[in-house]
Short mmCIF file of C-alpha atoms in Angstrom, two decimals:
data_model
loop_
_atom_site.label_atom_id
_atom_site.label_comp_id
_atom_site.label_asym_id
_atom_site.label_seq_id
_atom_site.Cartn_x
_atom_site.Cartn_y
_atom_site.Cartn_z
CA MET F 1 -1.41 -8.41 -4.93
CA ASN F 2 -2.82 -4.94 -5.75
CA PHE F 3 -1.41 -1.74 -7.21
CA SER F 4 -1.28 2.13 -7.38
CA GLU F 5 -1.80 3.97 -10.54
CA LEU F 6 1.72 5.94 -12.03
CA PHE F 7 3.18 8.59 -10.62
CA GLN F 8 6.00 10.82 -12.64
CA LEU F 9 9.40 10.70 -10.68
CA THR F 10 12.77 12.07 -11.61
CA SER F 11 15.88 10.05 -11.45
CA HIS F 12 14.23 7.37 -9.19
CA GLN F 13 14.42 9.69 -6.13
CA CYS F 14 12.01 7.80 -4.02
CA ALA F 15 11.49 6.79 -0.66
CA PHE F 16 9.91 5.33 2.14
CA SER F 17 10.50 7.35 5.66
CA PRO F 18 12.03 5.23 8.08
CA ASN F 19 8.10 5.19 9.88
CA GLY F 20 6.57 3.84 7.60
CA GLN F 21 4.15 6.37 7.36
CA TYR F 22 5.37 8.45 4.45
CA LEU F 23 6.06 8.64 0.90
CA SER F 24 8.53 10.76 -0.84
CA SER F 25 9.38 11.38 -4.41
CA VAL F 26 10.54 14.04 -6.48
CA ASN F 27 9.40 15.33 -9.60
CA GLN F 28 12.09 17.81 -11.45
CA TYR F 29 12.44 20.76 -8.54
CA ARG F 30 9.38 19.49 -6.18
CA LEU F 31 9.66 17.31 -3.61
CA ILE F 32 6.32 15.50 -2.85
CA ILE F 33 5.35 13.51 -0.07
CA ARG F 34 2.21 11.63 0.45
CA SER F 35 0.09 9.20 3.04
CA SER F 36 1.98 5.40 2.21
CA LYS F 37 -1.21 4.03 3.01
CA THR F 38 -3.67 6.40 1.13
CA LEU F 39 -1.27 7.98 -1.37
CA GLU F 40 -2.43 11.54 -0.51
CA ILE F 41 -0.29 13.81 -1.03
CA ARG F 42 0.36 15.59 2.51
CA HIS F 43 2.87 18.55 1.24
CA VAL F 44 4.23 19.53 -1.48
CA PHE F 45 7.93 21.37 -1.31
CA ALA F 46 9.55 23.57 -3.80
CA CYS F 47 12.81 23.63 -4.63
CA ILE F 48 15.00 26.14 -6.40
CA ASP F 49 16.35 23.43 -8.56
CA THR F 50 15.99 19.94 -10.01
CA ILE F 51 16.87 17.37 -6.61
CA ASP F 52 19.73 14.95 -7.39
CA THR F 53 19.14 12.92 -3.90
CA ILE F 54 16.44 13.24 -1.44
CA GLN F 55 17.13 11.56 2.30
CA TRP F 56 14.53 11.25 5.07
CA SER F 57 15.92 12.21 8.88
CA PHE F 58 16.26 9.37 11.14
CA ASP F 59 12.70 10.43 12.98
CA SER F 60 10.46 10.92 9.85
CA GLU F 61 10.51 14.85 11.35
CA PHE F 62 12.32 16.49 8.35
CA ILE F 63 14.17 15.31 4.85
CA LEU F 64 16.60 16.62 3.23
CA ALA F 65 16.94 17.57 -0.57
CA GLY F 66 20.44 17.37 -2.20
CA LEU F 67 21.21 20.22 -5.54
CA ILE F 68 24.36 18.65 -6.07
CA LYS F 69 25.24 20.92 -8.94
CA ARG F 70 24.28 24.10 -7.22
CA HIS F 71 26.42 22.87 -4.51
CA VAL F 72 22.87 23.32 -2.07
CA VAL F 73 21.02 21.48 0.29
CA GLN F 74 17.47 22.78 1.08
CA ILE F 75 15.70 21.10 4.62
CA PHE F 76 12.49 20.93 5.37
CA SER F 77 10.10 20.27 8.09
CA LEU F 78 6.72 18.02 8.26
CA GLU F 79 5.63 19.13 11.14
CA ASN F 80 6.32 22.73 10.47
CA PRO F 81 5.57 23.00 7.22
CA ASP F 82 6.57 26.75 6.85
CA TRP F 83 10.21 26.10 8.72
CA LYS F 84 12.68 25.30 5.79
CA CYS F 85 16.71 25.34 6.40
CA LYS F 86 18.82 25.79 3.49
CA ILE F 87 23.06 25.37 3.48
CA ASP F 88 25.20 26.72 0.15
CA GLU F 89 28.17 25.32 -0.12
CA GLY F 90 29.45 27.56 -1.89
CA SER F 91 33.19 27.31 -3.88
CA GLY F 92 33.61 24.16 -1.70
CA GLY F 93 31.48 21.64 -3.61
CA LEU F 94 28.98 19.35 -2.94
CA VAL F 95 29.75 15.40 -3.68
CA HIS F 96 27.85 13.57 -0.78
CA VAL F 97 25.11 15.09 1.69
CA HIS F 98 23.88 13.01 4.52
CA TRP F 99 21.31 13.02 8.14
CA THR F 100 23.36 11.69 11.17
CA PRO F 101 21.26 9.00 13.80
CA ASP F 102 19.96 11.64 16.18
CA SER F 103 18.55 13.57 13.23
CA ARG F 104 19.79 16.94 14.01
CA HIS F 105 22.79 17.37 12.06
CA ILE F 106 23.92 16.99 8.63
CA LEU F 107 27.05 15.62 7.06
CA THR F 108 28.37 17.83 3.65
CA THR F 109 30.66 16.33 1.97
CA ALA F 110 33.41 18.72 -0.12
CA GLN F 111 34.57 18.18 -3.63
CA PHE F 112 38.28 16.35 -3.54
CA HIS F 113 36.71 14.78 -0.59
CA LEU F 114 38.77 18.36 0.97
CA ARG F 115 36.78 18.36 4.33
CA ILE F 116 33.29 17.48 5.91
CA THR F 117 31.28 19.31 7.22
CA VAL F 118 28.67 19.12 10.45
CA TRP F 119 26.27 21.52 10.31
CA SER F 120 24.25 21.29 13.42
CA LEU F 121 20.04 22.31 12.97
CA LYS F 122 19.66 22.70 16.59
CA SER F 123 22.63 25.16 17.32
CA LYS F 124 23.45 26.63 14.24
CA HIS F 125 26.69 25.72 14.83
CA VAL F 126 29.22 24.55 12.07
CA SER F 127 32.32 22.71 12.71
CA TYR F 128 34.85 20.68 9.95
CA LEU F 129 36.25 17.28 10.10
CA LYS F 130 39.41 17.33 8.41
CA TYR F 131 41.47 14.30 6.25
CA PRO F 132 38.28 12.22 4.92
CA LYS F 133 39.75 9.44 2.86
CA LYS F 134 37.41 9.03 -0.41
CA LEU F 135 36.17 5.86 -0.53
CA SER F 136 33.20 4.29 -1.73
CA PRO F 137 29.62 5.34 -1.04
CA LYS F 138 31.19 7.29 2.33
CA SER F 139 34.00 7.67 4.60
CA TYR F 140 32.12 7.68 7.45
CA GLU F 141 29.86 5.11 9.12
CA PHE F 142 27.97 5.18 11.93
CA SER F 143 27.23 2.75 14.88
CA LEU F 144 24.24 1.07 15.70
CA VAL F 145 24.15 1.12 19.35
CA LYS F 146 25.94 4.14 20.15
CA PRO F 147 26.52 7.63 19.44
CA TYR F 148 29.66 6.93 17.56
CA MET F 149 31.03 7.80 14.43
CA ALA F 150 33.80 6.57 12.31
CA LEU F 151 36.39 8.18 10.44
CA VAL F 152 38.72 7.15 7.96
CA GLU F 153 41.06 9.70 7.47
CA ARG F 154 44.17 9.29 5.19
CA ARG F 155 46.61 11.89 6.69
CA ASN F 156 49.97 13.73 5.49
CA GLU F 157 52.02 11.48 5.43
CA SER F 158 50.04 8.78 3.46
CA LEU F 159 48.70 6.29 5.63
CA ASP F 160 45.28 5.71 6.63
CA HIS F 161 43.52 6.22 10.29
CA VAL F 162 40.79 5.79 11.84
CA SER F 163 38.97 8.40 14.51
CA ILE F 164 35.87 7.51 16.14
CA PHE F 165 33.47 10.84 16.87
CA ASN F 166 30.69 11.40 19.53
CA TYR F 167 28.35 13.37 18.01
CA GLU F 168 25.66 13.82 20.72
CA SER F 169 28.58 14.97 22.93
CA ASP F 170 29.83 17.90 20.35
CA TRP F 171 31.60 15.47 18.06
CA SER F 172 34.55 15.41 20.55
CA MET F 173 36.75 12.51 19.14
CA ILE F 174 37.09 9.23 22.14
CA GLY F 175 39.69 7.44 20.23
CA HIS F 176 41.87 7.72 17.41
CA PHE F 177 44.11 4.97 15.85
CA GLN F 178 46.09 4.27 13.04
CA VAL F 179 45.34 1.38 10.46
CA LYS F 180 49.49 -0.22 10.37
CA ASP F 181 47.90 -3.58 9.65
CA LEU F 182 46.48 -2.12 6.21
CA GLU F 183 47.96 -0.23 3.07
CA ASP F 184 45.38 1.19 1.19
CA LEU F 185 42.01 0.80 3.55
CA GLN F 186 38.84 0.85 1.44
CA GLY F 187 36.01 -0.27 3.24
CA ILE F 188 34.43 0.05 6.64
CA SER F 189 31.56 -1.13 8.52
CA TRP F 190 30.47 -0.73 12.64
CA SER F 191 29.57 -4.04 13.85
CA PRO F 192 25.43 -3.97 14.57
CA HIS F 193 26.14 -5.14 18.57
CA ASP F 194 29.27 -4.54 19.25
CA ASP F 195 31.95 -1.39 19.87
CA ILE F 196 33.77 -3.27 17.01
CA LEU F 197 35.13 -1.71 13.66
CA CYS F 198 36.00 -4.16 10.80
CA VAL F 199 37.80 -2.21 7.63
CA TRP F 200 39.26 -4.14 4.74
CA GLU F 201 42.35 -3.93 2.13
CA ASN F 202 41.91 -2.71 -1.86
CA CYS F 203 40.94 -4.48 -3.79
CA TYR F 204 44.60 -5.69 -4.63
CA GLU F 205 44.76 -7.62 -1.52
CA TYR F 206 42.77 -9.76 0.60
CA LYS F 207 42.91 -8.61 4.08
CA ILE F 208 40.66 -7.97 6.57
CA VAL F 209 40.97 -7.00 9.75
CA PHE F 210 39.00 -6.09 13.63
CA TYR F 211 39.49 -3.40 15.87
CA THR F 212 37.93 -2.34 19.23
CA ILE F 213 37.43 1.67 19.04
CA ASP F 214 40.82 2.48 20.80
CA GLY F 215 42.61 0.62 17.96
CA ASN F 216 43.04 -3.11 19.95
CA CYS F 217 43.36 -5.20 16.43
CA LEU F 218 41.79 -8.92 17.35
CA ASN F 219 42.13 -10.61 14.52
CA VAL F 220 44.19 -10.23 11.07
CA TYR F 221 41.95 -12.59 8.40
CA LYS F 222 43.71 -13.59 5.31
CA PRO F 223 43.60 -16.40 3.23
CA ASP F 224 45.87 -19.50 3.13
CA ASN F 225 46.43 -18.45 -0.60
CA ASP F 226 46.22 -14.57 -0.97
CA ARG F 227 49.66 -14.42 -2.90
CA PHE F 228 46.86 -15.53 -5.96
CA MET F 229 43.85 -14.03 -4.94
CA LEU F 230 42.26 -10.56 -5.50
CA GLY F 231 40.63 -8.35 -2.51
CA ILE F 232 37.17 -8.30 -0.85
CA ARG F 233 34.45 -6.60 -2.95
CA CYS F 234 31.63 -6.22 -0.17
CA THR F 235 31.05 -7.20 3.19
CA GLN F 236 27.50 -7.41 5.17
CA TRP F 237 26.70 -8.55 9.09
CA SER F 238 23.75 -10.24 9.67
CA PRO F 239 21.09 -8.43 11.43
CA THR F 240 21.83 -10.52 14.45
CA GLY F 241 25.69 -9.82 14.16
CA GLN F 242 26.39 -13.26 14.50
CA VAL F 243 28.31 -13.45 11.18
CA ILE F 244 29.78 -10.94 8.50
CA VAL F 245 29.37 -12.64 4.91
CA VAL F 246 32.34 -11.34 2.68
CA GLY F 247 32.41 -11.52 -0.85
CA ASP F 248 35.22 -11.01 -3.27
CA TYR F 249 36.79 -10.23 -6.55
CA ASP F 250 37.59 -14.05 -7.21
CA GLU F 251 33.65 -15.29 -7.09
CA GLN F 252 33.66 -16.15 -3.77
CA ILE F 253 32.16 -16.03 -0.55
CA THR F 254 33.51 -16.16 3.25
CA ILE F 255 31.82 -16.63 6.42
CA LEU F 256 33.49 -15.56 9.85
CA SER F 257 32.76 -15.98 13.02
CA TYR F 258 32.01 -12.67 15.62
CA LEU F 259 33.55 -14.48 18.16
CA THR F 260 36.66 -15.09 17.31
CA TYR F 261 36.76 -13.31 13.79
CA ARG F 262 37.94 -16.16 12.49
CA ARG F 263 36.42 -18.23 9.29
CA ILE F 264 33.70 -20.38 10.31
CA ARG F 265 34.04 -22.88 7.13
CA GLU F 266 35.91 -22.80 4.16
CA PRO F 267 35.22 -20.32 1.18
CA PHE F 268 31.94 -20.82 -0.98
CA ARG F 269 32.58 -20.40 -4.57
CA LEU F 270 29.78 -19.72 -6.90
CA PRO F 271 29.02 -22.29 -9.27
CA GLU F 272 29.08 -22.48 -12.77
CA ARG F 273 27.89 -25.49 -13.47
CA LEU F 274 24.27 -25.98 -12.00
CA THR F 275 22.98 -29.52 -11.47
CA SER F 276 19.92 -30.55 -9.65
CA GLU F 277 21.58 -33.77 -8.38
CA ASN F 278 23.66 -31.43 -5.91
CA GLY F 279 20.90 -30.93 -3.33
CA TYR F 280 18.87 -27.25 -4.54
CA LEU F 281 16.36 -26.44 -5.88
CA ILE F 282 17.08 -24.44 -9.34
CA LEU F 283 13.92 -22.15 -10.41
CA LYS F 284 14.09 -20.61 -14.15
CA GLU F 285 12.11 -17.99 -15.57
CA GLU F 286 9.86 -19.08 -18.25
CA SER F 287 8.18 -15.93 -20.63
CA SER F 288 4.95 -15.41 -22.46
CA PRO F 289 3.45 -15.88 -19.33
CA SER F 290 6.15 -14.88 -16.77
CA LYS F 291 6.61 -17.92 -14.83
CA TYR F 292 8.87 -20.32 -12.82
CA ARG F 293 9.74 -23.33 -13.73
CA ILE F 294 11.48 -26.14 -11.53
CA TYR F 295 14.64 -26.81 -13.66
CA ASN F 296 15.72 -30.68 -13.48
CA GLY F 297 19.04 -31.52 -14.80
CA THR F 298 22.50 -29.72 -15.61
CA LEU F 299 22.48 -26.41 -16.70
CA GLN F 300 26.24 -25.20 -18.07
CA ILE F 301 26.34 -21.59 -17.99
CA SER F 302 28.62 -19.09 -19.13
CA PRO F 303 29.89 -16.18 -17.38
CA ILE F 304 30.25 -12.27 -19.31
CA LYS F 305 33.62 -11.72 -19.73
CA PRO F 306 34.70 -8.41 -17.76
CA ASN F 307 36.55 -5.50 -20.14
CA LEU F 308 39.75 -5.58 -17.68
CA ASP F 309 40.56 -2.00 -19.85
CA ARG F 310 37.84 -0.22 -18.16
CA ALA F 311 38.45 1.28 -14.59
CA ASN F 312 35.98 -0.94 -12.37
CA PRO F 313 35.05 -4.10 -13.88
CA ARG F 314 32.05 -5.53 -13.47
CA LEU F 315 33.61 -8.89 -11.50
CA GLY F 316 33.39 -10.82 -8.29
CA ILE F 317 30.39 -10.72 -5.83
CA SER F 318 28.81 -7.65 -6.03
CA THR F 319 25.73 -7.65 -3.37
CA ILE F 320 24.86 -10.22 -0.68
CA GLU F 321 21.57 -9.43 1.37
CA ILE F 322 20.53 -11.27 4.33
CA SER F 323 17.27 -12.13 5.48
CA HIS F 324 15.46 -10.77 8.50
CA SER F 325 15.37 -13.63 10.98
CA SER F 326 19.89 -14.35 8.84
CA ARG F 327 18.58 -17.48 7.78
CA TYR F 328 18.59 -17.05 4.26
CA ILE F 329 21.36 -15.48 2.29
CA ALA F 330 20.89 -13.88 -0.92
CA ILE F 331 24.18 -13.60 -3.34
CA ILE F 332 24.87 -11.92 -6.83
CA ASN F 333 27.80 -12.47 -9.18
CA ASP F 334 28.83 -9.63 -11.30
CA THR F 335 29.16 -12.17 -14.26
CA MET F 336 26.21 -14.10 -13.29
CA PRO F 337 23.82 -11.11 -13.36
CA ASN F 338 20.78 -13.53 -13.98
CA LEU F 339 21.26 -15.37 -11.96
CA LEU F 340 20.30 -15.34 -7.66
CA PHE F 341 22.18 -17.45 -5.24
CA ILE F 342 20.17 -18.02 -1.98
CA PHE F 343 21.94 -19.34 0.21
CA ASP F 344 20.25 -21.58 3.86
CA PHE F 345 21.96 -21.46 7.51
CA LYS F 346 19.89 -24.62 8.41
CA PRO F 347 20.15 -27.58 9.68
CA GLN F 348 24.09 -26.53 7.79
CA PHE F 349 25.18 -24.01 5.63
CA HIS F 350 24.31 -25.13 2.27
CA LEU F 351 22.98 -23.47 -1.04
CA GLY F 352 19.27 -23.91 -1.32
CA TYR F 353 18.01 -22.06 -4.01
CA VAL F 354 19.16 -20.85 -7.87
CA LEU F 355 16.89 -18.25 -9.52
CA ILE F 356 17.91 -18.13 -13.10
CA GLN F 357 16.46 -14.96 -14.98
CA THR F 358 15.56 -14.54 -18.27
CA TYR F 359 16.78 -11.02 -17.83
CA PRO F 360 19.79 -9.04 -15.83
CA ILE F 361 18.88 -8.53 -12.06
CA ARG F 362 19.03 -5.42 -11.16
CA SER F 363 17.55 -4.63 -7.67
CA ILE F 364 17.51 -7.32 -4.58
CA GLN F 365 15.62 -6.64 -1.04
CA TRP F 366 14.75 -8.80 2.06
CA GLN F 367 11.26 -7.53 3.60
CA SER F 368 12.09 -6.04 6.93
CA ASN F 369 9.84 -8.26 8.85
CA CYS F 370 10.12 -11.61 6.97
CA ASP F 371 12.17 -14.20 4.77
CA ARG F 372 10.59 -12.59 2.08
CA LEU F 373 12.67 -10.81 -0.94
CA ALA F 374 11.66 -9.24 -4.01
CA LEU F 375 13.63 -8.57 -6.85
CA CYS F 376 13.32 -7.18 -10.34
CA THR F 377 15.13 -7.47 -13.63
CA HIS F 378 14.16 -3.63 -15.74
CA THR F 379 11.25 -5.31 -16.57
CA ASN F 380 7.26 -4.97 -16.25
CA HIS F 381 7.75 -7.82 -13.86
CA LEU F 382 7.75 -8.58 -9.87
CA TYR F 383 9.46 -11.02 -8.61
CA ILE F 384 8.83 -12.64 -5.17
CA TRP F 385 10.59 -15.47 -3.53
CA SER F 386 10.32 -17.35 -0.05
CA ALA F 387 10.94 -20.39 1.07
CA GLN F 388 7.36 -21.72 0.25
CA GLY F 389 7.69 -20.87 -3.37
CA ALA F 390 8.69 -18.00 -5.66
CA SER F 391 6.07 -16.55 -7.82
CA CYS F 392 6.32 -14.21 -11.09
CA ILE F 393 3.87 -10.90 -10.69
CA ASN F 394 2.93 -9.68 -13.32
CA LEU F 395 2.52 -5.50 -13.58
CA PRO F 396 -1.64 -4.54 -14.58
CA ASP F 397 -1.32 -3.62 -18.99
CA GLU F 398 -2.03 0.30 -17.61
CA LEU F 399 1.62 -0.33 -15.47
CA SER F 400 3.36 -1.98 -18.23
CA LYS F 401 5.13 0.72 -18.99
CA LEU F 402 6.56 1.24 -16.11
CA HIS F 403 10.32 -0.93 -16.03
CA ILE F 404 11.45 -1.17 -12.47
CA ASP F 405 14.69 -0.88 -11.52
CA GLU F 406 14.78 -0.61 -8.19
CA ILE F 407 12.50 -2.29 -5.61
CA GLN F 408 12.34 -0.53 -1.65
CA TRP F 409 10.41 -2.24 1.24
CA ASN F 410 7.95 -0.15 3.82
CA LYS F 411 9.52 -1.48 6.72
CA GLN F 412 6.67 -0.51 8.65
CA LEU F 413 4.91 -3.34 10.69
CA SER F 414 1.69 -3.04 9.72
CA SER F 415 -0.62 -5.54 8.88
CA LYS F 416 -0.67 -5.10 5.00
CA ALA F 417 2.88 -5.14 3.67
CA SER F 418 3.76 -2.75 0.87
CA LEU F 419 6.82 -2.12 -1.35
CA VAL F 420 7.63 0.85 -4.34
CA LEU F 421 8.05 -0.40 -7.70
CA ILE F 422 11.06 2.21 -9.26
CA GLY F 423 11.36 2.88 -12.60
CA GLN F 424 13.52 6.00 -14.45
CA ASN F 425 10.75 7.95 -14.67
CA SER F 426 7.78 6.66 -13.00
CA MET F 427 6.77 4.35 -9.56
CA CYS F 428 4.03 2.88 -8.70
CA ILE F 429 2.88 1.21 -4.95
CA GLY F 430 2.16 -2.47 -4.45
CA PHE F 431 0.41 -4.54 -1.66
CA VAL F 432 0.94 -7.18 -0.71
CA ASP F 433 -1.68 -10.28 0.18
CA ASP F 434 -1.53 -11.84 2.57
CA MET F 435 -1.97 -15.35 0.87
CA ILE F 436 1.75 -14.57 -0.56
CA LYS F 437 4.15 -16.15 1.38
#
């Protein structure tokens, strides 16, 4: 694997463009655009203050820089660098900013989630969406198949509602319904291939509900012993849309079918006692030099006890990532942060691999065109896994100061795969050799 030189970075702000041709990075108040292949600087845009967040438009023609502390968003064009746009939220404040999939509207969320403002780059028209509910990471989701946006609302009667807007038709509301099956909606997600919405309850109650866009309830899933269970922490649809994987605060994963929206099999609890006799392969990292070794035997894992006196304790399934083919699922449990559990759907669903890292895992990401997974642990090592094997890659000596906190694959389907390795104040690009499977 080949690596570039180190580039300066501010607060992990770095991203490939959706078409894979560019790599953006932030250095203080400067937004730097490079070619993803040659790393040659194409543009440098200067902002009025330190940049807090960046985001590419879906068509890769524009990029925005969010200056959250200044309540300002600046937008730049790659095709016409002289064109500039500035959005100032003023006294309303700014907490979130996102592009719409048509790349011609920007949504800004005011402080305390008082409203969402829709800014049109094409008509310069401004409109407002009222009653957004404060959710993490945001109170709205876009459909992948139609120009629809679902907005979660908390209206005056303290009840949750969902409104469906068509952003290609002047943000006309095409659907609205009250979520009667939930008391405190905490998450929303679109099916990747249908007009189906999935919503779930807060952390104190395990309940997940599937709706059509006109509010017709398809199914309400609750475990049989739901009185003794905590709620849902994260969900993830498979790329094919055939299943949705649900992770909860009780450290279990549940798989639901897209045909019936019911459970396919019994929930699977991540094991604390690992043994090679149970049919899965255990790969344990060794240091000096860093490498994986197949572990034969039994290993008892001591979970980290979460601090229950603090808000949002680190507990339960925190990460679910599904591979390109939808065959593999990578799982991280916050009470066992050094372990990566990889499940395999073939020939039938089972735990296939367990990776034991020396340090807690910071980031994982599947490559977009094959079942290859990269992970990092805030060290100067990069880890690559596939069904053919796993590798520990040491960064060259000149890059040893880079402690990798985040990984992003370039989603462009080129002949040579590449990924960016992101640290707190620096980054580099890695180009994967064809021999690494």
